[in-house]
PDB file of N, CA, C and O in Angstrom:
ATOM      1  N   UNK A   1      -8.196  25.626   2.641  1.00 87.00           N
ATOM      2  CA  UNK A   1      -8.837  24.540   3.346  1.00 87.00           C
ATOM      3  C   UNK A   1      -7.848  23.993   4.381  1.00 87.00           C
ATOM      4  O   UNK A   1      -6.802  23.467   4.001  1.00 87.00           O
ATOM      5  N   UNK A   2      -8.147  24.103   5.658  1.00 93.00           N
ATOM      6  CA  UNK A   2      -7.521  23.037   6.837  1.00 93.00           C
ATOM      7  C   UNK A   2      -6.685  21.878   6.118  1.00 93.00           C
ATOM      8  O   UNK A   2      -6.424  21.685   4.930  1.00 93.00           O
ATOM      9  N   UNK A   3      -6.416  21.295   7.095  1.00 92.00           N
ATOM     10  CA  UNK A   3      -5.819  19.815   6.693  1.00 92.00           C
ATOM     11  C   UNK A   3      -6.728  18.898   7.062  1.00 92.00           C
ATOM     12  O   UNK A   3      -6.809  17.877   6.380  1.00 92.00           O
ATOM     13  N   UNK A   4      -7.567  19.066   8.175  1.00 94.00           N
ATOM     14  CA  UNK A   4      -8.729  18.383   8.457  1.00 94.00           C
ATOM     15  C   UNK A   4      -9.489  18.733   7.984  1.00 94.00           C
ATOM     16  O   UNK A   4     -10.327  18.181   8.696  1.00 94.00           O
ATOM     17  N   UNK A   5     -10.213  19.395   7.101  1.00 95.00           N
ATOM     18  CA  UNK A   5     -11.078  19.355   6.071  1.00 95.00           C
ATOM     19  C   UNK A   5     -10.762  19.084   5.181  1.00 95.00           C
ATOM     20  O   UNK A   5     -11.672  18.919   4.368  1.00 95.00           O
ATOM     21  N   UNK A   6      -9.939  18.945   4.886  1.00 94.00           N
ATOM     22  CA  UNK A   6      -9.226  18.013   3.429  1.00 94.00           C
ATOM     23  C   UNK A   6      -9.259  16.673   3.568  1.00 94.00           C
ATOM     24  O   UNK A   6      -9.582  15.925   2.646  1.00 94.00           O
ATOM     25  N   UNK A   7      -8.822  16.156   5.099  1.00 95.00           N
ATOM     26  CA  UNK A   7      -8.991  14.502   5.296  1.00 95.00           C
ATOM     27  C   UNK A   7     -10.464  14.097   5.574  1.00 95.00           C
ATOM     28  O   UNK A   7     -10.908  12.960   5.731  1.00 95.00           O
ATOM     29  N   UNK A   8     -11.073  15.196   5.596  1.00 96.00           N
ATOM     30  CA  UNK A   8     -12.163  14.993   6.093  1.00 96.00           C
ATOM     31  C   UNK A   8     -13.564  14.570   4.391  1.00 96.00           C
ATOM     32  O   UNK A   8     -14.622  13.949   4.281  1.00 96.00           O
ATOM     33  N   UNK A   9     -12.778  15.262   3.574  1.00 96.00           N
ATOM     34  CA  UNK A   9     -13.665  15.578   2.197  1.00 96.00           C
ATOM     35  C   UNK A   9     -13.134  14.513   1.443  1.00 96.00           C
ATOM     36  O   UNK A   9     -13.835  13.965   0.592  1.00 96.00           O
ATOM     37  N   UNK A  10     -12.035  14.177   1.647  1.00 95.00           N
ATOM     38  CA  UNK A  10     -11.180  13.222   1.213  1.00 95.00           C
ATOM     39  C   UNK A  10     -11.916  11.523   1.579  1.00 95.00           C
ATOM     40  O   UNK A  10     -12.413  10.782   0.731  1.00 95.00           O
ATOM     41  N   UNK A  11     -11.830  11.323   2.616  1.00 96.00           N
ATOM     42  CA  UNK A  11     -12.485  10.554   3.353  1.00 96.00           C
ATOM     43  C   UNK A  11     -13.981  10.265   3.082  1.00 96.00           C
ATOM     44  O   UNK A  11     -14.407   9.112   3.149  1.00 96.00           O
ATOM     45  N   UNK A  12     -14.737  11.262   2.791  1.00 96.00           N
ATOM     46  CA  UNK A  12     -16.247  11.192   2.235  1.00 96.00           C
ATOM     47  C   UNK A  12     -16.071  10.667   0.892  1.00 96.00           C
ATOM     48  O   UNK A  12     -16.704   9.639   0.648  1.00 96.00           O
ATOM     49  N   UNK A  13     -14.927  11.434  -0.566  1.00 95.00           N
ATOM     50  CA  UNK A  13     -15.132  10.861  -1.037  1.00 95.00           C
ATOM     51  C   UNK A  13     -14.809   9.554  -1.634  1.00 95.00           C
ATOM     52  O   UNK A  13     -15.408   8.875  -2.467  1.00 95.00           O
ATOM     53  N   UNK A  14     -13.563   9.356  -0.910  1.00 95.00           N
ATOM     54  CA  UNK A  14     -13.357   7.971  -1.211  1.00 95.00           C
ATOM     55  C   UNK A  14     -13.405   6.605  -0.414  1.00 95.00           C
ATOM     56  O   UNK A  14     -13.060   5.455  -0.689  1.00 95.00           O
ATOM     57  N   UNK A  15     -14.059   7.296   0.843  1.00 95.00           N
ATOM     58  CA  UNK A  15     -13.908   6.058   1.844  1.00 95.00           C
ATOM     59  C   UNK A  15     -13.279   5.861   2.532  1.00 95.00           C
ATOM     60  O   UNK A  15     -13.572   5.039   3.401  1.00 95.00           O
ATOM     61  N   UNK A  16     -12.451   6.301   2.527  1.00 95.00           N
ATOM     62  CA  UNK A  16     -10.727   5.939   3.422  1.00 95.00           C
ATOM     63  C   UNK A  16      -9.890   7.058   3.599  1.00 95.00           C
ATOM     64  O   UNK A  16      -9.456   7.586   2.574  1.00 95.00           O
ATOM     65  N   UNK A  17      -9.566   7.541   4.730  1.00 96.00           N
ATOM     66  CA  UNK A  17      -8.390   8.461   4.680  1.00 96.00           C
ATOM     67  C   UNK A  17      -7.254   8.903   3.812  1.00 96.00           C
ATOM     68  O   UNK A  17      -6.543   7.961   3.462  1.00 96.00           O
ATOM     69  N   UNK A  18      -7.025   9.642   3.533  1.00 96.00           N
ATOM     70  CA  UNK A  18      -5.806  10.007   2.797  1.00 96.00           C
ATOM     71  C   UNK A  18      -4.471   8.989   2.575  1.00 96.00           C
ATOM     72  O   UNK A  18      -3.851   8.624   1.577  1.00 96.00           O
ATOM     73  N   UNK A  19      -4.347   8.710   4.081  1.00 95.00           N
ATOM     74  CA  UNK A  19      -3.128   8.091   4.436  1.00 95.00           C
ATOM     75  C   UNK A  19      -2.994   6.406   3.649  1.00 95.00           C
ATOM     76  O   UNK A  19      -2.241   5.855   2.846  1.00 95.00           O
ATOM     77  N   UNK A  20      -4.187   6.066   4.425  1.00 96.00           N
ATOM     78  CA  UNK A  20      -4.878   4.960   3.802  1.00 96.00           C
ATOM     79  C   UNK A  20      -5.095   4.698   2.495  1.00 96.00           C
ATOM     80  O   UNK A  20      -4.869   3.518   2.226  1.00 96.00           O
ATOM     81  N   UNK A  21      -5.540   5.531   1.345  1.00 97.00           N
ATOM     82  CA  UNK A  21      -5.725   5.408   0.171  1.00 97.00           C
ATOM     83  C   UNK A  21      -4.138   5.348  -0.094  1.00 97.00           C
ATOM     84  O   UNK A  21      -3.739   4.190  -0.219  1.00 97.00           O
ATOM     85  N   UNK A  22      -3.128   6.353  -0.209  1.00 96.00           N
ATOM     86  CA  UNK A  22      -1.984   5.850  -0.320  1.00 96.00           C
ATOM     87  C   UNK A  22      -1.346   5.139  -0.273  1.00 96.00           C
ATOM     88  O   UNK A  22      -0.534   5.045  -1.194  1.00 96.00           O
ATOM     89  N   UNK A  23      -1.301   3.952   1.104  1.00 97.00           N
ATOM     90  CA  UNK A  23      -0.737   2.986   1.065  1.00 97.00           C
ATOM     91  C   UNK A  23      -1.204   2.105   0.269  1.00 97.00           C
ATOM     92  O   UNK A  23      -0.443   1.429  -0.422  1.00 97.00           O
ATOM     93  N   UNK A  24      -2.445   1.969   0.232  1.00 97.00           N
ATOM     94  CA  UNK A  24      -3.384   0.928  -0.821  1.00 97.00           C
ATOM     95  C   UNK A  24      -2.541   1.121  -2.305  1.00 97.00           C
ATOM     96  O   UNK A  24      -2.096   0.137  -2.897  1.00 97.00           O
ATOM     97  N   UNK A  25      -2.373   2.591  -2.853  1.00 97.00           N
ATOM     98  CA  UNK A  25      -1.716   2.123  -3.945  1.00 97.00           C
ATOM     99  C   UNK A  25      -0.568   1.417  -4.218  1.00 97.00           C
ATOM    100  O   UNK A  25      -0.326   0.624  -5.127  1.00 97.00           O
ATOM    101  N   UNK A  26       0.131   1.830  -3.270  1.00 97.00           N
ATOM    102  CA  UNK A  26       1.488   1.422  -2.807  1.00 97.00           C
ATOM    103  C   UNK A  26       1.862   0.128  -3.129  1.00 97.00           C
ATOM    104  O   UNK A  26       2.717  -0.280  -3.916  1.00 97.00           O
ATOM    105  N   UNK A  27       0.516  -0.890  -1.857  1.00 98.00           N
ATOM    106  CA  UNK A  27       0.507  -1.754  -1.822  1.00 98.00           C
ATOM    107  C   UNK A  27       0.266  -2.335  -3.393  1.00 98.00           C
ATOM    108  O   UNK A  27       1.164  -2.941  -3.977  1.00 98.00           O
ATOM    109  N   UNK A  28      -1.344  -2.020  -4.139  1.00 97.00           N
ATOM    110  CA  UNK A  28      -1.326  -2.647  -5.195  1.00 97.00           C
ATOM    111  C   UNK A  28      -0.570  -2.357  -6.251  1.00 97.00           C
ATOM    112  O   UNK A  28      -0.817  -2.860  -7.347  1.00 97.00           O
ATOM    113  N   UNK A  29       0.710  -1.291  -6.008  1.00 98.00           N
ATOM    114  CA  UNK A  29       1.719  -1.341  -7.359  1.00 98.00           C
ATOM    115  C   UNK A  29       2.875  -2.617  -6.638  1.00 98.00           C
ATOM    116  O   UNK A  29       3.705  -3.006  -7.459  1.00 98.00           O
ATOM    117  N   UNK A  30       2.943  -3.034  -5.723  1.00 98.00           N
ATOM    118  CA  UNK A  30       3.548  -3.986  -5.317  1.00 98.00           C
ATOM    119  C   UNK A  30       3.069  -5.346  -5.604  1.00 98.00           C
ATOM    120  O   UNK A  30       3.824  -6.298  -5.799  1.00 98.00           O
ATOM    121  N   UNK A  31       1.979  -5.392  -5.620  1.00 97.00           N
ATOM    122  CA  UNK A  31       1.577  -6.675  -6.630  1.00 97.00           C
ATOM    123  C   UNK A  31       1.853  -6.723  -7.858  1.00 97.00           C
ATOM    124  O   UNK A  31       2.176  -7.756  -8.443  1.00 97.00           O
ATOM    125  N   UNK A  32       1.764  -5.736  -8.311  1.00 97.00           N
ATOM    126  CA  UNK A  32       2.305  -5.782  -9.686  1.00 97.00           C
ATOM    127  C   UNK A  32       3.089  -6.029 -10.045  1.00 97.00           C
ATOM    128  O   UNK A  32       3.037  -6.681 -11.087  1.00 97.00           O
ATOM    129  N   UNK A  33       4.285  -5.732  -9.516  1.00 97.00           N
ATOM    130  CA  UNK A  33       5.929  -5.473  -9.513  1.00 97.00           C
ATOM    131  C   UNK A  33       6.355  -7.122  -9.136  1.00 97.00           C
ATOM    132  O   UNK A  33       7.015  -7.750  -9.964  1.00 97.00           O
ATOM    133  N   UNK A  34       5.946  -7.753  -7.876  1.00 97.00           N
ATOM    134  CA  UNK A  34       5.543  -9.231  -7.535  1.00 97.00           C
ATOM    135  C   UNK A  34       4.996 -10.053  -8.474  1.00 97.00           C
ATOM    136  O   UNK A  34       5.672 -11.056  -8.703  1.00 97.00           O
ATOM    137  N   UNK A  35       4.167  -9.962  -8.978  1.00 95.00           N
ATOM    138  CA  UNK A  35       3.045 -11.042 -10.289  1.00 95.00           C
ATOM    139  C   UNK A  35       4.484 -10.312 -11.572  1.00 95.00           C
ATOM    140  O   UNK A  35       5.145 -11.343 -11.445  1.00 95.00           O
ATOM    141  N   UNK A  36       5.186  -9.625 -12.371  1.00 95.00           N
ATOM    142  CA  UNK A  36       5.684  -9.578 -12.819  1.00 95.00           C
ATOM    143  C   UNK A  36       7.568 -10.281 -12.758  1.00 95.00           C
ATOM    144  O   UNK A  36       8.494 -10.353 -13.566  1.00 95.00           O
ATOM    145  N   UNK A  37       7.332 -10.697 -11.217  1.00 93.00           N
ATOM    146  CA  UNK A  37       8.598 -11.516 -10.884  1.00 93.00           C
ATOM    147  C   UNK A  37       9.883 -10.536 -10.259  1.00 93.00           C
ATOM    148  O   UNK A  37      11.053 -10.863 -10.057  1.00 93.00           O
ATOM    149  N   UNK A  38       9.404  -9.603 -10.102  1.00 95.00           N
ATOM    150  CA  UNK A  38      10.583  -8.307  -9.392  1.00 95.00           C
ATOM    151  C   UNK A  38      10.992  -9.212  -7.745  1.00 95.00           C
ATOM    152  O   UNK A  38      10.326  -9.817  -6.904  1.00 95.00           O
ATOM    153  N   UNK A  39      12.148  -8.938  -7.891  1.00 96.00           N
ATOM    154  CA  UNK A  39      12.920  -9.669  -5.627  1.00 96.00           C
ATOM    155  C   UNK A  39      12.070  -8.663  -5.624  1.00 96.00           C
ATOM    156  O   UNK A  39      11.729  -7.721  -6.340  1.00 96.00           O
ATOM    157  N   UNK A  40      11.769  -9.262  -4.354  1.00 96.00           N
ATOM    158  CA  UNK A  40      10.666  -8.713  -2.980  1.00 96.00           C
ATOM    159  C   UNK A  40      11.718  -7.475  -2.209  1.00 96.00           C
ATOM    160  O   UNK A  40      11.076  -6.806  -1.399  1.00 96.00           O
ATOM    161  N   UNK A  41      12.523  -7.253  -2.272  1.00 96.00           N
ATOM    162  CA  UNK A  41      13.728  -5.743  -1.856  1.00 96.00           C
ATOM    163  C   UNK A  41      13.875  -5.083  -2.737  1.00 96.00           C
ATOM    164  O   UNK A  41      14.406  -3.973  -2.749  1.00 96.00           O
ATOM    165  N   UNK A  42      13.429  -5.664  -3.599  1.00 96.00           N
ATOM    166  CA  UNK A  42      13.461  -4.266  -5.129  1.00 96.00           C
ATOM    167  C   UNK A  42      11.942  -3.739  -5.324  1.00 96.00           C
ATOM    168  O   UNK A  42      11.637  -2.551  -5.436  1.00 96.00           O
ATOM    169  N   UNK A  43      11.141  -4.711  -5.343  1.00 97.00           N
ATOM    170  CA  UNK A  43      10.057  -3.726  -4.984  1.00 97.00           C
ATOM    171  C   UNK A  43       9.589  -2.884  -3.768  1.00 97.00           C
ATOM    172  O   UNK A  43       8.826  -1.924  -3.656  1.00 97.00           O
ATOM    173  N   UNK A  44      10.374  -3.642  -2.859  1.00 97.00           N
ATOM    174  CA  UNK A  44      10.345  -2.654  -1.521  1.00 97.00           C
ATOM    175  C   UNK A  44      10.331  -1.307  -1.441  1.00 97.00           C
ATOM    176  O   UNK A  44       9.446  -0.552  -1.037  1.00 97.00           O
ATOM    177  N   UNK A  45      11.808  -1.005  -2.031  1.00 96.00           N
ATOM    178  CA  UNK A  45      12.485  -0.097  -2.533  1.00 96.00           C
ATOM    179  C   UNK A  45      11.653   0.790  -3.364  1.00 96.00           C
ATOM    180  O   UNK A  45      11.717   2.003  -3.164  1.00 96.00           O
ATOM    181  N   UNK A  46      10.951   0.357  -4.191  1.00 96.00           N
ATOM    182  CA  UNK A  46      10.694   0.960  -5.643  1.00 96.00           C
ATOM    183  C   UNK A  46       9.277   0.915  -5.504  1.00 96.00           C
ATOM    184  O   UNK A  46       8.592   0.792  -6.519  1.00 96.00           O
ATOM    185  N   UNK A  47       8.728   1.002  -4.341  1.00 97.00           N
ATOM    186  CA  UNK A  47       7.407   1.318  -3.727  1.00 97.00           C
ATOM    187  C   UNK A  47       7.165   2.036  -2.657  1.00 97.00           C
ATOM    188  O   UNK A  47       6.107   2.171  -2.044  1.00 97.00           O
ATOM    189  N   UNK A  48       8.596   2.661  -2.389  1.00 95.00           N
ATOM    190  CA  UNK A  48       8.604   3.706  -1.305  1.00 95.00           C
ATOM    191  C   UNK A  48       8.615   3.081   0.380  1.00 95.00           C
ATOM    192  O   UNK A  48       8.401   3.852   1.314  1.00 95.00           O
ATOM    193  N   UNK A  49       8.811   2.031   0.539  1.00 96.00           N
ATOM    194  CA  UNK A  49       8.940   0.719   1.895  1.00 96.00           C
ATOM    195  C   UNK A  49       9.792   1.406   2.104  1.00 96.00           C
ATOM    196  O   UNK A  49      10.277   2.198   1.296  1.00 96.00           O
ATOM    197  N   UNK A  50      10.315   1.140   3.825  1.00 95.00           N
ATOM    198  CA  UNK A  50      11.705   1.485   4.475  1.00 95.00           C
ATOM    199  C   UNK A  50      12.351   0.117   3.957  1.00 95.00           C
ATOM    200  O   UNK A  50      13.453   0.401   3.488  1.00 95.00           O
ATOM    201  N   UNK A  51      12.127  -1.114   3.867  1.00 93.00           N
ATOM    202  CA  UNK A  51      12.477  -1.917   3.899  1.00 93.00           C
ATOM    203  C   UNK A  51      11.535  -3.662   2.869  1.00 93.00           C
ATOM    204  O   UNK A  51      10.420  -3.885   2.397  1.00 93.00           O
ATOM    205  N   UNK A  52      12.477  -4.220   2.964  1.00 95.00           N
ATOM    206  CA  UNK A  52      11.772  -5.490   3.131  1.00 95.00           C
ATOM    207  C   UNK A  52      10.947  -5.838   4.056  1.00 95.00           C
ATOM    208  O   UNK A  52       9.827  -6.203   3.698  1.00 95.00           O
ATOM    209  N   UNK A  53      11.245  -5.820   5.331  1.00 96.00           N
ATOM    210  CA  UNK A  53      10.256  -6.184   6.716  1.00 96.00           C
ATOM    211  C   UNK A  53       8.600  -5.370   6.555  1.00 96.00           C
ATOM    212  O   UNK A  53       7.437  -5.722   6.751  1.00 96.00           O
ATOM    213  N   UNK A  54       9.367  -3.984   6.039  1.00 96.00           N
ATOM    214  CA  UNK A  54       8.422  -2.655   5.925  1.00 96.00           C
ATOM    215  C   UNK A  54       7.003  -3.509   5.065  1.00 96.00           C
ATOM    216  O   UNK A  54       5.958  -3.931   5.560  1.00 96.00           O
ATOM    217  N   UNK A  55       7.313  -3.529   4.129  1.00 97.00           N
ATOM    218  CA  UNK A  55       6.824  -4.299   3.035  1.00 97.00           C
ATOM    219  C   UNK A  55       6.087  -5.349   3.307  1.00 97.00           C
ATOM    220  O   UNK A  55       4.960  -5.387   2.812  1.00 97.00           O
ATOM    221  N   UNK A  56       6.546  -6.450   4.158  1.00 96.00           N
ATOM    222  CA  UNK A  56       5.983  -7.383   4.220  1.00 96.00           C
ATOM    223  C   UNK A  56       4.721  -7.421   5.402  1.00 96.00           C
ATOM    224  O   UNK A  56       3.769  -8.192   5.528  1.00 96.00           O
ATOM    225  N   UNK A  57       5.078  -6.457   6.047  1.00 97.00           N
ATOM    226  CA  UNK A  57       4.010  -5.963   7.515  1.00 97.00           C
ATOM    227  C   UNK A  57       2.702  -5.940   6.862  1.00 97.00           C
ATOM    228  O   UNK A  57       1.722  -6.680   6.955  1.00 97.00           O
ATOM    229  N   UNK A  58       3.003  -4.668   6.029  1.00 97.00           N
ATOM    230  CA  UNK A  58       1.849  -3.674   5.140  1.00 97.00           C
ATOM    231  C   UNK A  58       1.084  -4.991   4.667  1.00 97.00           C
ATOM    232  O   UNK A  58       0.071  -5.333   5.277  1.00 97.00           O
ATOM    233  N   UNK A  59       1.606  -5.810   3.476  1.00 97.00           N
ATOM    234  CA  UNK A  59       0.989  -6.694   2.542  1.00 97.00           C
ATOM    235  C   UNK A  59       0.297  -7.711   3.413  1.00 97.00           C
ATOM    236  O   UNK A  59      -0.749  -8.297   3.131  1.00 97.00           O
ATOM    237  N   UNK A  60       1.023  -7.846   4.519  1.00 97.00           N
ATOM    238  CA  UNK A  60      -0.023  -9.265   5.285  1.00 97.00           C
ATOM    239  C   UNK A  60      -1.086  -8.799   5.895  1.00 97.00           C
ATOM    240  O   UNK A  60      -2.102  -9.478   6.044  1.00 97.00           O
ATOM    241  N   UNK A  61      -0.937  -7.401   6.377  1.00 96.00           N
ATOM    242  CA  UNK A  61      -2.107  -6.924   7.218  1.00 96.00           C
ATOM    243  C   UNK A  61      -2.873  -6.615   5.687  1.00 96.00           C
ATOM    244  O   UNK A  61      -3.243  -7.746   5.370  1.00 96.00           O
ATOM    245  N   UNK A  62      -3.194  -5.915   4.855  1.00 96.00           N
ATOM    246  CA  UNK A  62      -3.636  -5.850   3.367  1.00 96.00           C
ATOM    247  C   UNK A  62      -4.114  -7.055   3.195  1.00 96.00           C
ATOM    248  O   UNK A  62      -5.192  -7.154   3.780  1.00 96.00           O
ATOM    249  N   UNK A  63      -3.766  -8.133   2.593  1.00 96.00           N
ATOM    250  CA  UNK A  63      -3.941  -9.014   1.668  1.00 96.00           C
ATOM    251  C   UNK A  63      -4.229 -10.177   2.509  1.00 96.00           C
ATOM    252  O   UNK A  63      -5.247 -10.786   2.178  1.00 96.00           O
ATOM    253  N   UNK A  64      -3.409 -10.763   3.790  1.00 96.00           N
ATOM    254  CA  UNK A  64      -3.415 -11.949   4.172  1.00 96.00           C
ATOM    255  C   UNK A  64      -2.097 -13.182   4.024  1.00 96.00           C
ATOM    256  O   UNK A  64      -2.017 -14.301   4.531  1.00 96.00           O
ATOM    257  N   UNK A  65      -1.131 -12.420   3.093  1.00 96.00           N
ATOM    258  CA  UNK A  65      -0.075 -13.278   2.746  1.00 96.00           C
ATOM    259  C   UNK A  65       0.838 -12.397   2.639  1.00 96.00           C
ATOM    260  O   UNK A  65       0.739 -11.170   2.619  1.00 96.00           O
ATOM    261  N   UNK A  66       1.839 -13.142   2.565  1.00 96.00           N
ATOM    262  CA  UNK A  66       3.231 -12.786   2.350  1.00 96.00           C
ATOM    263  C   UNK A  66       3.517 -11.873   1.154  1.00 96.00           C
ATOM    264  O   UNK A  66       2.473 -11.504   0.616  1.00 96.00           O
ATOM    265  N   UNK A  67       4.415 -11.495   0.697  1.00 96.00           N
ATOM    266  CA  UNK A  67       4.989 -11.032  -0.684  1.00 96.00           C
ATOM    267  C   UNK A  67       5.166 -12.402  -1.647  1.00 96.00           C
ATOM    268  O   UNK A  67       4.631 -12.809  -2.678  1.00 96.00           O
ATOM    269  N   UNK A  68       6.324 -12.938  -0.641  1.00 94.00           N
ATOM    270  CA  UNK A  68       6.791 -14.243  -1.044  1.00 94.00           C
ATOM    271  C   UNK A  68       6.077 -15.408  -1.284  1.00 94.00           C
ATOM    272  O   UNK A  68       6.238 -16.306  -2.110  1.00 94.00           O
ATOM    273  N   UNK A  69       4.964 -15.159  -0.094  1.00 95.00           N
ATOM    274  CA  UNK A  69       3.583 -16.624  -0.810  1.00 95.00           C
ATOM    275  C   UNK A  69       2.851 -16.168  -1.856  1.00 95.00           C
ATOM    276  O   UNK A  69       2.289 -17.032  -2.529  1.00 95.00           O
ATOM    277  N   UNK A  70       2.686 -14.814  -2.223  1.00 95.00           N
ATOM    278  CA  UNK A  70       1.515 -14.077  -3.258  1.00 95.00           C
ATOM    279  C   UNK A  70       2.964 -13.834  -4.302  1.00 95.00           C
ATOM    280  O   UNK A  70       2.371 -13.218  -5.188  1.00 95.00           O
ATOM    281  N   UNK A  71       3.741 -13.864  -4.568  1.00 91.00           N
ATOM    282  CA  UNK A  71       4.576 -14.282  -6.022  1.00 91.00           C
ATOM    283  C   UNK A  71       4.943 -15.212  -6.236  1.00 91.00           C
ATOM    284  O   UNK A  71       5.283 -15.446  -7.396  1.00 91.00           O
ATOM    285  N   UNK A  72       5.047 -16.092  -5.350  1.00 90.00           N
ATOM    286  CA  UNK A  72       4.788 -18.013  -5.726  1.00 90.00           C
ATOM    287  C   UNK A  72       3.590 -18.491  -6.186  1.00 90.00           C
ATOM    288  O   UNK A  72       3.427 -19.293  -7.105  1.00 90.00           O
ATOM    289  N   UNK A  73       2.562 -17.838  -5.347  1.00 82.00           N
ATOM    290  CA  UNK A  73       1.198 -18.356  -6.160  1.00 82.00           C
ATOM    291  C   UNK A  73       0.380 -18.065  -6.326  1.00 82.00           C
ATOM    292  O   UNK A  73      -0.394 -18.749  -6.996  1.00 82.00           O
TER     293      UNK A  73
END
């Protein structure tokens, strides 16, 4: 199978691109790691982020908040 028929079957069945579904997990094992009280650079890290900044881009465009406002409250 292509690679574009893979993003393509991929995409039918879950809705979202490949790329996209990935980060989504990404993102929601980073809540996790956050609601469990992990620094916001250790889950960075330990969610595959280049960075802290990396991290915090992803989650605001995602979610609407910060790392740091969504493990405060």
């Amino acid at each position: 199978m292509s690679r574009e028929g893979y993003s393509r079957r991929f995409r039918k069945h879950h809705g979202v691109p490949p790329h996209a579904f990935a980060l989504q997990e990404r993102l929601n094992e980073a809540r996790l790691l956050l609601r469990a009280g992990e620094p916001i650079a250790a889950v960075a890290a330990d969610t595959g982020f280049t960075d802290q900044s990396h991290l915090g881009r992803c989650f605001r465009r995602a979610f609407g908040v910060t790392p740091g406002r969504y493990r405060a409250g």
